[in-house]
Coordinates of C-alpha atoms in Angstrom, one line a residue:
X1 CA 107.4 87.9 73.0
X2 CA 105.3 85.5 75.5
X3 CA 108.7 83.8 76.5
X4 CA 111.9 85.6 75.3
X5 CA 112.6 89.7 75.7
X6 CA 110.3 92.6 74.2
X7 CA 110.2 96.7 74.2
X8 CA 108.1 97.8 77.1
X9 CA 108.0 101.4 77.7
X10 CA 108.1 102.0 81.5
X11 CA 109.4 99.2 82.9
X12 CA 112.7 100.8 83.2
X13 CA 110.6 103.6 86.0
X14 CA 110.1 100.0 87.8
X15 CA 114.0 99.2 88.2
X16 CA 115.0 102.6 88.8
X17 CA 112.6 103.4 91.4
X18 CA 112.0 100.7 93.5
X19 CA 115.7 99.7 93.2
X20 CA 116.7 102.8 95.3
X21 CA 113.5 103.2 97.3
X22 CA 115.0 102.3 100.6
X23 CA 117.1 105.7 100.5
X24 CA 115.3 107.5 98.3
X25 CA 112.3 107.7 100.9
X26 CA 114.7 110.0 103.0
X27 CA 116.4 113.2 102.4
X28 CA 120.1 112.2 100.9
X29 CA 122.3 113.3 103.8
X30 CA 119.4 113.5 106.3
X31 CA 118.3 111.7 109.5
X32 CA 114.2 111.6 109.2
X33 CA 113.0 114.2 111.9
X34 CA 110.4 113.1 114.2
X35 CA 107.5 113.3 112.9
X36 CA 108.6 113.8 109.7
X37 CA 107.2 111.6 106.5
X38 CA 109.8 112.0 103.5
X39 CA 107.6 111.8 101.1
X40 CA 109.5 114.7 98.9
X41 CA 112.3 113.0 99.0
X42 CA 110.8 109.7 98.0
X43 CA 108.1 111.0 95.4
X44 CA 110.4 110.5 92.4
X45 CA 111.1 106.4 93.7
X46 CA 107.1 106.0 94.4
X47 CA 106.5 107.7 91.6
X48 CA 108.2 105.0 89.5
X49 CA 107.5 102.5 91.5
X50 CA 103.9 102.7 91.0
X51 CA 104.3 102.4 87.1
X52 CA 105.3 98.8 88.2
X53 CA 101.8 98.6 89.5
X54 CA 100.1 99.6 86.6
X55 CA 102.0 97.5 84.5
X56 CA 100.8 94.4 86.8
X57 CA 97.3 95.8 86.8
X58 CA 97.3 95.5 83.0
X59 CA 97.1 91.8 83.3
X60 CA 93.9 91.5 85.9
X61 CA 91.8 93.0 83.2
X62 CA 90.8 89.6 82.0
X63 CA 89.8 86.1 84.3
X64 CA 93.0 84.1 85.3
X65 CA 94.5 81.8 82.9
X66 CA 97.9 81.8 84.7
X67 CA 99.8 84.7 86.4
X68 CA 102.8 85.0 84.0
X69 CA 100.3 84.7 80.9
X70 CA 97.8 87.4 82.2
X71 CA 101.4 89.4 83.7
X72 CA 102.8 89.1 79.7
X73 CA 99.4 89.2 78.0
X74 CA 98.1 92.4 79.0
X75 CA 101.3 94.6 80.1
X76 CA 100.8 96.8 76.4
X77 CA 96.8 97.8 77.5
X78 CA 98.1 100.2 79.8
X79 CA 101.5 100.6 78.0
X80 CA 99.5 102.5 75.3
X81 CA 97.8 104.5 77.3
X82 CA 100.9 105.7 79.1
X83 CA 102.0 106.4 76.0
X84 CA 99.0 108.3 74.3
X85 CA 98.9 110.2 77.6
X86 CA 103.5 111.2 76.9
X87 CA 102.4 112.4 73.1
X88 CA 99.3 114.5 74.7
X89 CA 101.5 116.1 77.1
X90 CA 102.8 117.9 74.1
X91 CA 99.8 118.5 72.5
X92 CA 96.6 119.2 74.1
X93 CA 96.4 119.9 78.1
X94 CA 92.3 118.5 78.1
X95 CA 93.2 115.2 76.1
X96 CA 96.7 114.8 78.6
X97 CA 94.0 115.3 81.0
X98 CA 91.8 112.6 79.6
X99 CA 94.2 110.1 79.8
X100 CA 95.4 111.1 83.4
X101 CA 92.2 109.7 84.4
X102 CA 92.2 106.7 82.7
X103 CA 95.3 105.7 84.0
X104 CA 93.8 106.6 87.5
X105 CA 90.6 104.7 86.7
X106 CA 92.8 101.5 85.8
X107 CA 94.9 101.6 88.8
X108 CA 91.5 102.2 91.0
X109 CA 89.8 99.7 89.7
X110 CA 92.7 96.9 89.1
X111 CA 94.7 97.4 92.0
X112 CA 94.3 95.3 94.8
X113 CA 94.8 98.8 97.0
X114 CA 93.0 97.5 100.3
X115 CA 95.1 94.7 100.9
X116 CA 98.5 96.5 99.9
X117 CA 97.7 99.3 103.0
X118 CA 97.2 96.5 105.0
X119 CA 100.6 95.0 104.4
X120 CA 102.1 98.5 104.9
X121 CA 100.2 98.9 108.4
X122 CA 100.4 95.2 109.9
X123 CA 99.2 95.6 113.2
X124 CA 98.1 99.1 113.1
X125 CA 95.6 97.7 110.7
X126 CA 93.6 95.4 112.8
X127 CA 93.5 98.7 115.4
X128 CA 91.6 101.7 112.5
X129 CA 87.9 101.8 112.6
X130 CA 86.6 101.0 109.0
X131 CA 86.5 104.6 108.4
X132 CA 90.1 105.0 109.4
X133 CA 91.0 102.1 107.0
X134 CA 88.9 103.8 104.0
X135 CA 91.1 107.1 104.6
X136 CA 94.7 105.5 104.8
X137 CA 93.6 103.3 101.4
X138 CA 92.7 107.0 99.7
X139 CA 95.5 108.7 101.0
X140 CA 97.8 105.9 100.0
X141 CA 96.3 105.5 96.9
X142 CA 96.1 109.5 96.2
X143 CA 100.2 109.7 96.8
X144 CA 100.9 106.7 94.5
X145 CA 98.7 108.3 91.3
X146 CA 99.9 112.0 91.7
X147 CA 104.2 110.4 92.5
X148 CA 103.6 108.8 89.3
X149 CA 101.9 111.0 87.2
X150 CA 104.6 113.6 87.7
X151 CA 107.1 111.0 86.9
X152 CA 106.5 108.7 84.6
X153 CA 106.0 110.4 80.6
X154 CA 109.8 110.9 80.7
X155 CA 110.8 107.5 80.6
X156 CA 111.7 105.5 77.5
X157 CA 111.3 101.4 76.7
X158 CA 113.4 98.7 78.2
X159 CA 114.1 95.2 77.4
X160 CA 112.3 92.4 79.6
X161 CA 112.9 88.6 80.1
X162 CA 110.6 86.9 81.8
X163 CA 112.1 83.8 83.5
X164 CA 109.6 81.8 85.3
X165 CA 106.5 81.5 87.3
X166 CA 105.7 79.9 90.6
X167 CA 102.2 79.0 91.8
X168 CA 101.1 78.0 95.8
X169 CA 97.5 77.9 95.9
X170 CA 96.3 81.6 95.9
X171 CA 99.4 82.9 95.7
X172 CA 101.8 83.2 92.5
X173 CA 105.3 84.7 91.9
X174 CA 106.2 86.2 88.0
X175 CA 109.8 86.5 87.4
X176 CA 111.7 88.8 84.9
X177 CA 114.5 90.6 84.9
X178 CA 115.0 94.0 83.0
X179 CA 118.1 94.6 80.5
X180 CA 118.5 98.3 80.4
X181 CA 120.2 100.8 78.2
X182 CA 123.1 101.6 80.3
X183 CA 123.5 98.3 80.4
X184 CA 122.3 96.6 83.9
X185 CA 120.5 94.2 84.6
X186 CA 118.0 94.0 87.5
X187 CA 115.7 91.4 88.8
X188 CA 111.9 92.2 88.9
X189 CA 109.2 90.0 90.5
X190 CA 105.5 90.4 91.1
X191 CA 103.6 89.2 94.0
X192 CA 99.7 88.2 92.8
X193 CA 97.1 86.4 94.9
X194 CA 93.9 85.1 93.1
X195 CA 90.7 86.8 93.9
X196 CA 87.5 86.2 93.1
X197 CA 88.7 84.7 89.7
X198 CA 91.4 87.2 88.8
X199 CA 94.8 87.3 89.8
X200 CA 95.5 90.7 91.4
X201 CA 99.1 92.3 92.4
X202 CA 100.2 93.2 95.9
X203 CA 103.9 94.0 96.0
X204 CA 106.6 94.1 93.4
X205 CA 110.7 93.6 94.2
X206 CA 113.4 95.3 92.3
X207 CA 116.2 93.3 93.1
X208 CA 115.1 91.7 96.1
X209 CA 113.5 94.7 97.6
X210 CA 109.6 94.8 98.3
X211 CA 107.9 97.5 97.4
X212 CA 105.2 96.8 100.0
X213 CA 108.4 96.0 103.1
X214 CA 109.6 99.9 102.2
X215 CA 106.8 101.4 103.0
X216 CA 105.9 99.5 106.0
X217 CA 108.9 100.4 107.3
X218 CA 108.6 103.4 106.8
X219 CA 105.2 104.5 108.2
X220 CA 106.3 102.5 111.7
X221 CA 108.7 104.8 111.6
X222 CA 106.8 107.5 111.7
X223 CA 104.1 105.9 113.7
X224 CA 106.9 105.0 116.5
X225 CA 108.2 108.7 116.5
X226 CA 104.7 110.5 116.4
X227 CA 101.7 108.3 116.1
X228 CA 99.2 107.1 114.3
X229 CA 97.5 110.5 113.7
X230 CA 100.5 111.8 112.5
X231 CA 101.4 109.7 109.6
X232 CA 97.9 110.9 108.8
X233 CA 98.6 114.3 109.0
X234 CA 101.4 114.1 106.9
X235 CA 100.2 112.3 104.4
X236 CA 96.8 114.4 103.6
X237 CA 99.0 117.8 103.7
X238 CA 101.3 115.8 100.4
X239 CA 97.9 114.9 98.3
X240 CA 95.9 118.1 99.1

């Protein structure tokens, strides 16, 4: 429904995952050793997070109208595919495949994946060569697709309000909040700035908490404790 509540599979992954992603990114019961990048412990909330992102990506297929239109519009484009890709899973390895890569393909080419590294770096950002930026942006992007390929066909639909949309310029905030099964109810907004005619997303908060602010915190982290290299390091021995 463009203004009221519809069944959206995988939006519950959203809630769930970046709801918790502050601890999951850690080890439960463990201090982060230096050095160390959690990224087991925080594959299942990145995982889900990301299916957040595909959800937003969904509505830059088309030229901006206005961001909660495009954001409501298209969310079922990459639904179904999501879907195709859960009865496949049971069915036929090549066509589960297939739609693996499609749902790659759609996040690669709808994502706005350049400038979300660049909000998880800050100032180590302005510092990488270009080459150094194009291998953080693969890396990143390499960790987000496999976390939420493995985690994302076992979720089911939940039901989504949206409640408003606010506009500055370039920049525009999509408001909804998620009425799940259990039940709770959880606050999702989408962060979109308007690129070369389309609106494009570059964080998402699950009850206040951005996606984008985890992770930054997290790699200075790890930059602080090891360096720059290191977060490197750790994150091409997760996505090889």
């Amino acid at each position: 429904m463009v203004d009221g509540a519809g069944h959206y599979p995988s939006f519950a992954v959203v809630a769930l995952g970046a709801r918790g992603v502050c601890k999951s990114l850690r080890a439960p019961g463990r201090p982060v050793a230096h050095g160390m990048l959690p990224i087991d412990a925080g594959v299942t909330a990145m995982g889900k997070a990301l299916a957040a992102w595909l959800l937003v990506a969904a509505a830059m297929a088309a030229p901006a109208t206005n961001p909660r239109a495009v954001v409501q519009g298209a969310v079922t484009r990459v639904v179904s595919v999501l879907q195709d890709d859960f009865v496949a899973a049971h069915l036929d390895r090549p066509r589960t495949e297939m739609r693996r890569a499609e749902i790659r393909r759609v996040a690669r080419e709808l994502f706005d994946f350049d400038e979300m590294a660049r909000r998880t770096l800050t100032r180590h950002w302005n510092g990488r060569t270009p080459e150094e930026r194009a291998e953080f942006v693969q890396l990143f992007t390499d960790l987000l697709e496999r976390a939420y390929i493995a985690r994302v066909e076992p979720f089911a639909g939940e039901r989504i309000i949206y409640t408003g949309e606010a506009v500055d310029g370039p920049y525009a905030t999509v408001r909804s909040r998620i009425l799940t099964r259990r039940p709770t109810e959880i606050a999702m907004d989408y962060r979109l700035m308007l690129r070369d005619g389309r609106w494009r997303a570059y964080d998402v908060l699950v009850d206040g908490v951005s996606f984008v602010a985890t992770f930054r915190t997290e790699f200075e982290r790890i930059i602080q404790q090891s360096s720059y290299a290191g977060l490197i390091d750790k994150l091409r021995k997760r996505t090889t």
